[in-house]
Coordinates of C-alpha atoms and ligand atoms in Angstrom, one line a residue:
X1 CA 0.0 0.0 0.0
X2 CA 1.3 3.6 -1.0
X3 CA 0.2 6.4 1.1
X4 CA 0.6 10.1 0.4
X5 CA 0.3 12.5 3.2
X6 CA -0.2 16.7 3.6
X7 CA -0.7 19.6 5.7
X8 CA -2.3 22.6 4.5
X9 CA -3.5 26.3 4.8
X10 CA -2.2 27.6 8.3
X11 CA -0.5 25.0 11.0
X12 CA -2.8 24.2 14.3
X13 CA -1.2 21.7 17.3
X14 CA -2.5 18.6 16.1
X15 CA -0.9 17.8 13.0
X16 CA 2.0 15.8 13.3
X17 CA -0.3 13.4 16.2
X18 CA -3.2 13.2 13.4
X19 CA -0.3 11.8 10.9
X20 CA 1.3 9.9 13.5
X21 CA -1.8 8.1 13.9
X22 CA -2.3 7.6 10.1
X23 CA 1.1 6.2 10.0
X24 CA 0.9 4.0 12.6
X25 CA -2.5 2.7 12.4
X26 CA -1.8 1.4 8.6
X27 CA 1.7 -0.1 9.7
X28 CA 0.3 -1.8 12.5
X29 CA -2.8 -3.1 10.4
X30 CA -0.6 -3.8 7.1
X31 CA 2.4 -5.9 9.1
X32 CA 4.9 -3.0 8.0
X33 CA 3.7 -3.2 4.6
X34 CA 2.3 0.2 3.7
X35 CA 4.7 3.0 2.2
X36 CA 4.3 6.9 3.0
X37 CA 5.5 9.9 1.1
X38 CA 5.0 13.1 3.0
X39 CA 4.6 16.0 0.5
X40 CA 6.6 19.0 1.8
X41 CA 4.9 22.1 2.4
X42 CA 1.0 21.3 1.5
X43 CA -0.1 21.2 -2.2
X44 CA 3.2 22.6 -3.3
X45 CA 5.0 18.9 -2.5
X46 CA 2.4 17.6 -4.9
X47 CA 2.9 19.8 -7.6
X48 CA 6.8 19.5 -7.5
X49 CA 7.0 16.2 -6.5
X50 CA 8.9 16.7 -3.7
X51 CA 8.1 14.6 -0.7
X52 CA 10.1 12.7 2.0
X53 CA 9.4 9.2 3.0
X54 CA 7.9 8.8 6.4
X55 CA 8.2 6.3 8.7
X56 CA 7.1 5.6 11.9
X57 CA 10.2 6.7 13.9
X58 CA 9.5 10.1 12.2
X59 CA 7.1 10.6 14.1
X60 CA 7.4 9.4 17.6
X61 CA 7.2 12.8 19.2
X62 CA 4.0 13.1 17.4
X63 CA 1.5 13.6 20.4
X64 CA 3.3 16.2 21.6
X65 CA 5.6 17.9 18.8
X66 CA 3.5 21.1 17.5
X67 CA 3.6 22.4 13.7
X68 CA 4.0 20.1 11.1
X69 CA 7.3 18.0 10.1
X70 CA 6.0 18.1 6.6
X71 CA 5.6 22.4 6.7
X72 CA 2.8 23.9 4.8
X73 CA 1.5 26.7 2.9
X74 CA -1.7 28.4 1.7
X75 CA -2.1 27.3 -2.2
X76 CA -6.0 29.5 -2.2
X77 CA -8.6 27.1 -4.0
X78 CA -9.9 30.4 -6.4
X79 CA -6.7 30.3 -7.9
X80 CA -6.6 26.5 -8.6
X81 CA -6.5 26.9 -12.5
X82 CA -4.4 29.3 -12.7
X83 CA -0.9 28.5 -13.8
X84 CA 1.9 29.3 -11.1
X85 CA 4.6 31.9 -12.2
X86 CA 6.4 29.3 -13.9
X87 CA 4.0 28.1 -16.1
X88 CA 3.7 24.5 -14.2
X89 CA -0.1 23.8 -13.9
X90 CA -1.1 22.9 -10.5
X91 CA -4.0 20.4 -10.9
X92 CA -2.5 18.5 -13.9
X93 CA 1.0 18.7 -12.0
X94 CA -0.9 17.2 -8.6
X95 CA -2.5 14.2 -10.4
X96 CA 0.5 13.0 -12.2
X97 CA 2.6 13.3 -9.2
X98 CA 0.0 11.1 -7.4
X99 CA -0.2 8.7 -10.8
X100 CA 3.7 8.2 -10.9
X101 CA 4.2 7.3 -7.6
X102 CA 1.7 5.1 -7.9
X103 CA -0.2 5.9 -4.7
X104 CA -3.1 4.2 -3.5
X105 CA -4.9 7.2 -1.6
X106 CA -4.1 10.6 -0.2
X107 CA -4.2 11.9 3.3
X108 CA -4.7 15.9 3.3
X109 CA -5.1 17.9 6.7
X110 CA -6.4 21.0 6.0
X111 CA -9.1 23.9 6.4
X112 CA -11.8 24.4 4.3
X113 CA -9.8 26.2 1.4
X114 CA -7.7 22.8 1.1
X115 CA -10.7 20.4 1.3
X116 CA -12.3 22.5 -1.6
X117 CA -9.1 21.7 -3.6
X118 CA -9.3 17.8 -1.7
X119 CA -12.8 17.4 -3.7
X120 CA -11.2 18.7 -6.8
X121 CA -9.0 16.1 -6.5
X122 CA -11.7 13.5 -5.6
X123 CA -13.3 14.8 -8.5
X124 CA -10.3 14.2 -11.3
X125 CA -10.4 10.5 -10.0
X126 CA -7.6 10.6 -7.2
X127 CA -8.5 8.6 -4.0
X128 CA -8.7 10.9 -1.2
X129 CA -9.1 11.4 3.0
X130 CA -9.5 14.6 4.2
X131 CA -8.7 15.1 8.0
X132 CA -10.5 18.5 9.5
X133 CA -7.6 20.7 10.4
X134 CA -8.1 24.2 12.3
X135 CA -7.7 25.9 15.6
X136 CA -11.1 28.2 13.9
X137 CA -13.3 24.7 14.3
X138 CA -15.0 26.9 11.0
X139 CA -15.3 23.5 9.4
X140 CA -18.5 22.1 8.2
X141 CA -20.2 18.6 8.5
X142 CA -18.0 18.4 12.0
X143 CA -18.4 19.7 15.6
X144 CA -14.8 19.3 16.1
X145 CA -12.2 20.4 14.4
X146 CA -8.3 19.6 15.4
X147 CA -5.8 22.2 16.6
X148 CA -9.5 24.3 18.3
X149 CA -9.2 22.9 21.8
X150 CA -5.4 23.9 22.1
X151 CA -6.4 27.3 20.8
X152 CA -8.9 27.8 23.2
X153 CA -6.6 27.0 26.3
X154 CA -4.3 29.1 25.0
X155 CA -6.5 32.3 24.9
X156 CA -8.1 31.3 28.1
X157 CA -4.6 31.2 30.0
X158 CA -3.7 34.6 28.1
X159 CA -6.7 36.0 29.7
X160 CA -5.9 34.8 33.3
X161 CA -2.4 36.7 33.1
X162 CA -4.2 39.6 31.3
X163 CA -6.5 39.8 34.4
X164 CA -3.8 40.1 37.0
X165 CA -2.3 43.2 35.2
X166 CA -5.8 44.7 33.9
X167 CA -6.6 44.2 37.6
X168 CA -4.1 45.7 39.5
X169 CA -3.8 49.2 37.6
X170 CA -8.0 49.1 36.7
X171 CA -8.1 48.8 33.4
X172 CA -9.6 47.5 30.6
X173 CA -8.3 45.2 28.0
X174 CA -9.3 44.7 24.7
X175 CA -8.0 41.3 23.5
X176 CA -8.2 39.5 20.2
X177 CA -8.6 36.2 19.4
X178 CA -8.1 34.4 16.0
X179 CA -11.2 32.7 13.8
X180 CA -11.0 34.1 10.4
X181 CA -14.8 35.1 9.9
X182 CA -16.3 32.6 12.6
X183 CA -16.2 33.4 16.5
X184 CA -15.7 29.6 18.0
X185 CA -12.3 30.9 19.8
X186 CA -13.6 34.1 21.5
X187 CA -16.8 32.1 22.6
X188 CA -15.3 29.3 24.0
X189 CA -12.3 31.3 25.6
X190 CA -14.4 34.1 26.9
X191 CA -16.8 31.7 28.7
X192 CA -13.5 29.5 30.2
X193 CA -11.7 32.9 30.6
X194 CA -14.4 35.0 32.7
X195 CA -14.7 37.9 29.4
X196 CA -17.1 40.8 30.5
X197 CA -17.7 41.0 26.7
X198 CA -17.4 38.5 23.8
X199 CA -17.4 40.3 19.9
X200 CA -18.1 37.8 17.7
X201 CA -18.5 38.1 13.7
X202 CA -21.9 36.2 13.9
X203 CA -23.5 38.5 16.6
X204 CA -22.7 42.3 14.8
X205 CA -22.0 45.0 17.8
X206 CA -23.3 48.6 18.9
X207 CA -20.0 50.4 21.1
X208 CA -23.0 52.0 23.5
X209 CA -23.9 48.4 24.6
X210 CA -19.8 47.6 24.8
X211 CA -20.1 50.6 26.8
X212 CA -22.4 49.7 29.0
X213 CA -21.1 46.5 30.1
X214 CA -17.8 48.2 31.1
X215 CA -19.6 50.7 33.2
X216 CA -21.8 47.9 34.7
X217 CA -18.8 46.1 36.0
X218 CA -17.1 49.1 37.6
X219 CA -20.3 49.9 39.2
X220 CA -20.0 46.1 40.3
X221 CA -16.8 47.0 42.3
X222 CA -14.5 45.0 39.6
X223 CA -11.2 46.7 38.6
X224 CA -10.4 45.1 35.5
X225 CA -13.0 44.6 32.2
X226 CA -12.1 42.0 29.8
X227 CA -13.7 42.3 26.0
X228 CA -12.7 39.1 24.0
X229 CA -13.2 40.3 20.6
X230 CA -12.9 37.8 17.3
X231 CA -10.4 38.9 14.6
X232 CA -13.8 38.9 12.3
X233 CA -15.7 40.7 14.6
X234 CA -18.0 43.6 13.2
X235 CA -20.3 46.6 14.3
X236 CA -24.2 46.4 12.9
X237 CA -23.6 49.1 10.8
X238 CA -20.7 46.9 9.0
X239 CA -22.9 44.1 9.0
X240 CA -25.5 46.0 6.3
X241 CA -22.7 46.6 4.4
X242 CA -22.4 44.5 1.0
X243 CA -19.5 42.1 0.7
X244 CA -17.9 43.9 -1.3
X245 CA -18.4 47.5 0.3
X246 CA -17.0 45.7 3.9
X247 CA -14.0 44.4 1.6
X248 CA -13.5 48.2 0.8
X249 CA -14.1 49.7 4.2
X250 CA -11.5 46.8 5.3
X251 CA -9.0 47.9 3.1
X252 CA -9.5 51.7 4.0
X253 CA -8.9 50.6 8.1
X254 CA -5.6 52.8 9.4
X255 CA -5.6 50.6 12.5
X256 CA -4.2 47.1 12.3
X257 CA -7.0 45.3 13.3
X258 CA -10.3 45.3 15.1
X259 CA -9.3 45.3 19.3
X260 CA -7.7 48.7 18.2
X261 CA -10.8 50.5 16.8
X262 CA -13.2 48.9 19.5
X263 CA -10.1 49.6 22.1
X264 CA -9.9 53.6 20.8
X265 CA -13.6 54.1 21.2
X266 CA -14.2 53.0 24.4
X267 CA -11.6 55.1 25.6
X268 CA -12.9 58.1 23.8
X269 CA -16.9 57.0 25.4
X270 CA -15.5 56.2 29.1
X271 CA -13.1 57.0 32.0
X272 CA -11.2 54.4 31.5
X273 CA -7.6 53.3 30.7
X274 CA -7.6 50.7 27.7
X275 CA -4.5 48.9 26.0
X276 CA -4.7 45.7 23.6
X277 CA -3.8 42.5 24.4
X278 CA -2.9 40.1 21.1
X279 CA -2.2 36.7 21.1
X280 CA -1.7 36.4 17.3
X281 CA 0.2 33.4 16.1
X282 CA 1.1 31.8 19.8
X283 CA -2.9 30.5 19.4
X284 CA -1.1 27.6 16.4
X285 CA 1.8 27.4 18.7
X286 CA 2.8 24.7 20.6
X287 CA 2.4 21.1 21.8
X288 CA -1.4 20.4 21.3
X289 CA -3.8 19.9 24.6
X290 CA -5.0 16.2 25.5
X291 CA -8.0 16.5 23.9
X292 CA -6.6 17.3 20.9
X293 CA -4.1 14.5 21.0
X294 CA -6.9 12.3 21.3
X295 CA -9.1 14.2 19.1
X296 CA -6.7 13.8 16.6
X297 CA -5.7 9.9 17.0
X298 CA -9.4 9.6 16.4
X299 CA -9.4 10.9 12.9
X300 CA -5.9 9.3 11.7
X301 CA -7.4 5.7 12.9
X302 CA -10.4 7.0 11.2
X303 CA -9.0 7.9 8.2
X304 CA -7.1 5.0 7.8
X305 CA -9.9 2.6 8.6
X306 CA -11.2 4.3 5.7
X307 CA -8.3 3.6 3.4
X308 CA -7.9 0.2 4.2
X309 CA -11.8 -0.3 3.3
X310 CA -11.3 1.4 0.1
X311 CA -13.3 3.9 0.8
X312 CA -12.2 7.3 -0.3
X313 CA -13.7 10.9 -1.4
X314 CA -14.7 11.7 2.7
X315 CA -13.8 13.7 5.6
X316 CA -13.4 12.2 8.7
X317 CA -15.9 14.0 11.5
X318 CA -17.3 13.6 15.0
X319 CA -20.8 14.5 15.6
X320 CA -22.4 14.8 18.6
X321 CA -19.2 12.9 20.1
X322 CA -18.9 9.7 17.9
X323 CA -16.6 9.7 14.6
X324 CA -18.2 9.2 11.1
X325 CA -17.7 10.2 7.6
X326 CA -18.7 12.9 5.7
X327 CA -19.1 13.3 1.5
X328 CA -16.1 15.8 0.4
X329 CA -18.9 17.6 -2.0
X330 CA -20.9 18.4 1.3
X331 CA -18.3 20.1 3.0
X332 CA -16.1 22.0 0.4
X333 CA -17.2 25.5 0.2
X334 CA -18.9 25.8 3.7
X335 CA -18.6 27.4 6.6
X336 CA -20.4 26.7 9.8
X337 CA -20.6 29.2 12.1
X338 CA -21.5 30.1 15.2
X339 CA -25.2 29.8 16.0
X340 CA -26.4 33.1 17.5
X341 CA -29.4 31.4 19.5
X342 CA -27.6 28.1 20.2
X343 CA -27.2 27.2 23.8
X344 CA -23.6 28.2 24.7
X345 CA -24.5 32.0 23.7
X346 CA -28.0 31.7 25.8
X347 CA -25.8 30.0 28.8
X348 CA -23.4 33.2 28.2
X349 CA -25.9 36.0 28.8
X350 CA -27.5 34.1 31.5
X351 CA -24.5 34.2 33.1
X352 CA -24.1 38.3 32.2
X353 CA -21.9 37.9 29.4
X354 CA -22.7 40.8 26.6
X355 CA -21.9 39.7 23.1
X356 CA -21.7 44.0 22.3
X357 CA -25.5 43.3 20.7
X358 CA -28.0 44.9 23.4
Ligands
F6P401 O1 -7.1 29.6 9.8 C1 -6.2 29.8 10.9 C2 -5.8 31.2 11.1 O2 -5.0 31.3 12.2 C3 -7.0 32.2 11.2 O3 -7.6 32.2 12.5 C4 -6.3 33.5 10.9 O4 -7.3 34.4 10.3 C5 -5.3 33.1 9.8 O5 -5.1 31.7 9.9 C6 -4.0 33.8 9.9 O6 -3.3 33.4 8.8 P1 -1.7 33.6 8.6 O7 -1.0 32.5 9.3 O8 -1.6 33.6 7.1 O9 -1.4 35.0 9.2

């Protein structure tokens, strides 16, 4: 058996334990027999051809060792036909790559941009597994997504030291979590972190009810405010706005990202003394969390089982806690966002927690 293997789009925690599972799942089940050729640096292994062979040593530190030994890059899906600078075409390239070697299926971790190109691939006949890859959990068809839960402890212990500082001098901190367009992070890390306020890009914001939380909790006797506000966060007047018209009001921003515009106004509307907090790129840093590592096994055995079947064209899932498979052509091209009226935002305000909304 000849296995291919890839990472792409941005790294999360989890990738070199979802591969180490792959890997050693197939060995164990094939006596040793299976092969594996891990393309270097996502999509752009596959076009070139340039891969290293993987074995099972490689990846002993697997469960614990964060990035990905394989590196990756972003190869965007809306660009898929056209030709890279050097004339090479990618999809062409990618299949006789895949033919040459002779593979018998293809392993790609990746986002929803690289599962789009996964059911391309599908598509032109190759024999494909796609593994649900993000700390953003912005993946549809699964409730989990690998690399989230490590993100989320991370922003939830950056809001614990936060809070020491915020608390001693008084003052409010405007901190911003990663998610792309989706607010999984901020929710889940607000809640586990204690935020005042959670900013997410499904629940648009007014500053005067931003405001008014703040004031509430100094009236409260607390010292420090915490907003938690998603890199996609957006104000209701944004949300009106046409896709293209909020592209353009994007690209017009002088500030470098959201915490600093929500951060300047409520300085400007209260007493208070406001700085930014970023995490940034530390939230895919890392050794992944334990339920990530196990997470993670649970989609290579998955995804293997699947290969070994010779069943291909899915994405490995877990819904409602129990693994399953889901059609490629149903999840390329979604999102799945947060749900505004789902329980964890109603447990939220019943706890006091203002998503910036009323
Ligand atoms: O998709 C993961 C993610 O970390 C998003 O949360 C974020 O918007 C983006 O990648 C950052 O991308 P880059 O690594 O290219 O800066």
């Amino acid at each position: 058996m000849k296995v291919g293997l890839l990472t792409s789009g941005g790294d999360c925690q989890a990738l070199n334990a979802t591969m180490r599972a792959i890997v050693q799942t197939l060995s164990f089940q094939t006596q040793d027999k299976a092969v594996f050729y891990g393309f270097l640096d996502g999509y752009h292994g596959l076009v070139y051809n340039q891969y290293r062979r993987l074995t099972k040593q490689d990846l002993l530190d697997g469960l614990i060792q964060g990035g990905t030994i394989l590196g990756t890059s972003r190869m965007p899906f809306k660009e898929i036909d056209d030709p890279l600078e050097d004339g090479t075409r990618k999809v062409p390239s990618m299949i006789e790559t895949y033919k040459n070697l002779g593979l018998d299926c293809l392993f790609i971790l990746g986002g929803n941009g690289s599962t789009k190109t996964a059911n391309r691939l599908s598509d032109e006949g190759l024999n494909i597994i796609a593994l649900p890859k993000t700390i953003d959990n912005d993946t549809w068809g699964t409730d989990l997504t690998f690399g989230f839960t490590s993100a989320i402890e991370i922003v939830t212990r950056y809001i614990d030291d936060i809070r020491t500082t915020a608390t001693s001098h008084g003052r409010v901190f405007v901190i911003e979590a990663m998610g792309h367009k989706v607010g999984w992070i901020p929710l889940y890390a607000g809640i586990a972190g204690g935020a005042d306020v959670i900013l997410i890009p499904e629940i648009p914001f007014e500053m005067k009810h931003i405001v008014r939380a703040i004031n509430h909790d100094q009236t409260e006797g607390e010292r420090a405010s915490i907003v938690l506000v998603a890199e996609g966060a957006l104000s209701k007047e944004e949300a009106k706005l046409s896709k293209k018209e909020y592209k353009a009001r994007l690209a017009k921003r002088q500030e470098p990202s959201v915490a600093y515009i929500i951060a300047d106004q409520i300085a400007r509307l209260t007493s208070r003394e406001v700085r930014v907090g970023l995490p940034g790129h530390s939230q895919r840093g890392g050794s992944p969390d334990a339920q990530d590592r196990l997470f993670a096994t649970q989609c290579g055995i998955e995804a293997a089982r699947g290969a070994l079947e010779g069943k291909f064209g899915f994405m490995v899932a877990q819904k409602k806690g129990k693994m399953c498979r889901v059609p490629l052509e149903d999840v390329a091209g979604k999102l799945k966002y947060v749900d505004p009226k789902g329980e964890l935002v109603k447990e939220a305000r019943y706890l006091g927690i203002s998503f910036g909304d009323k």
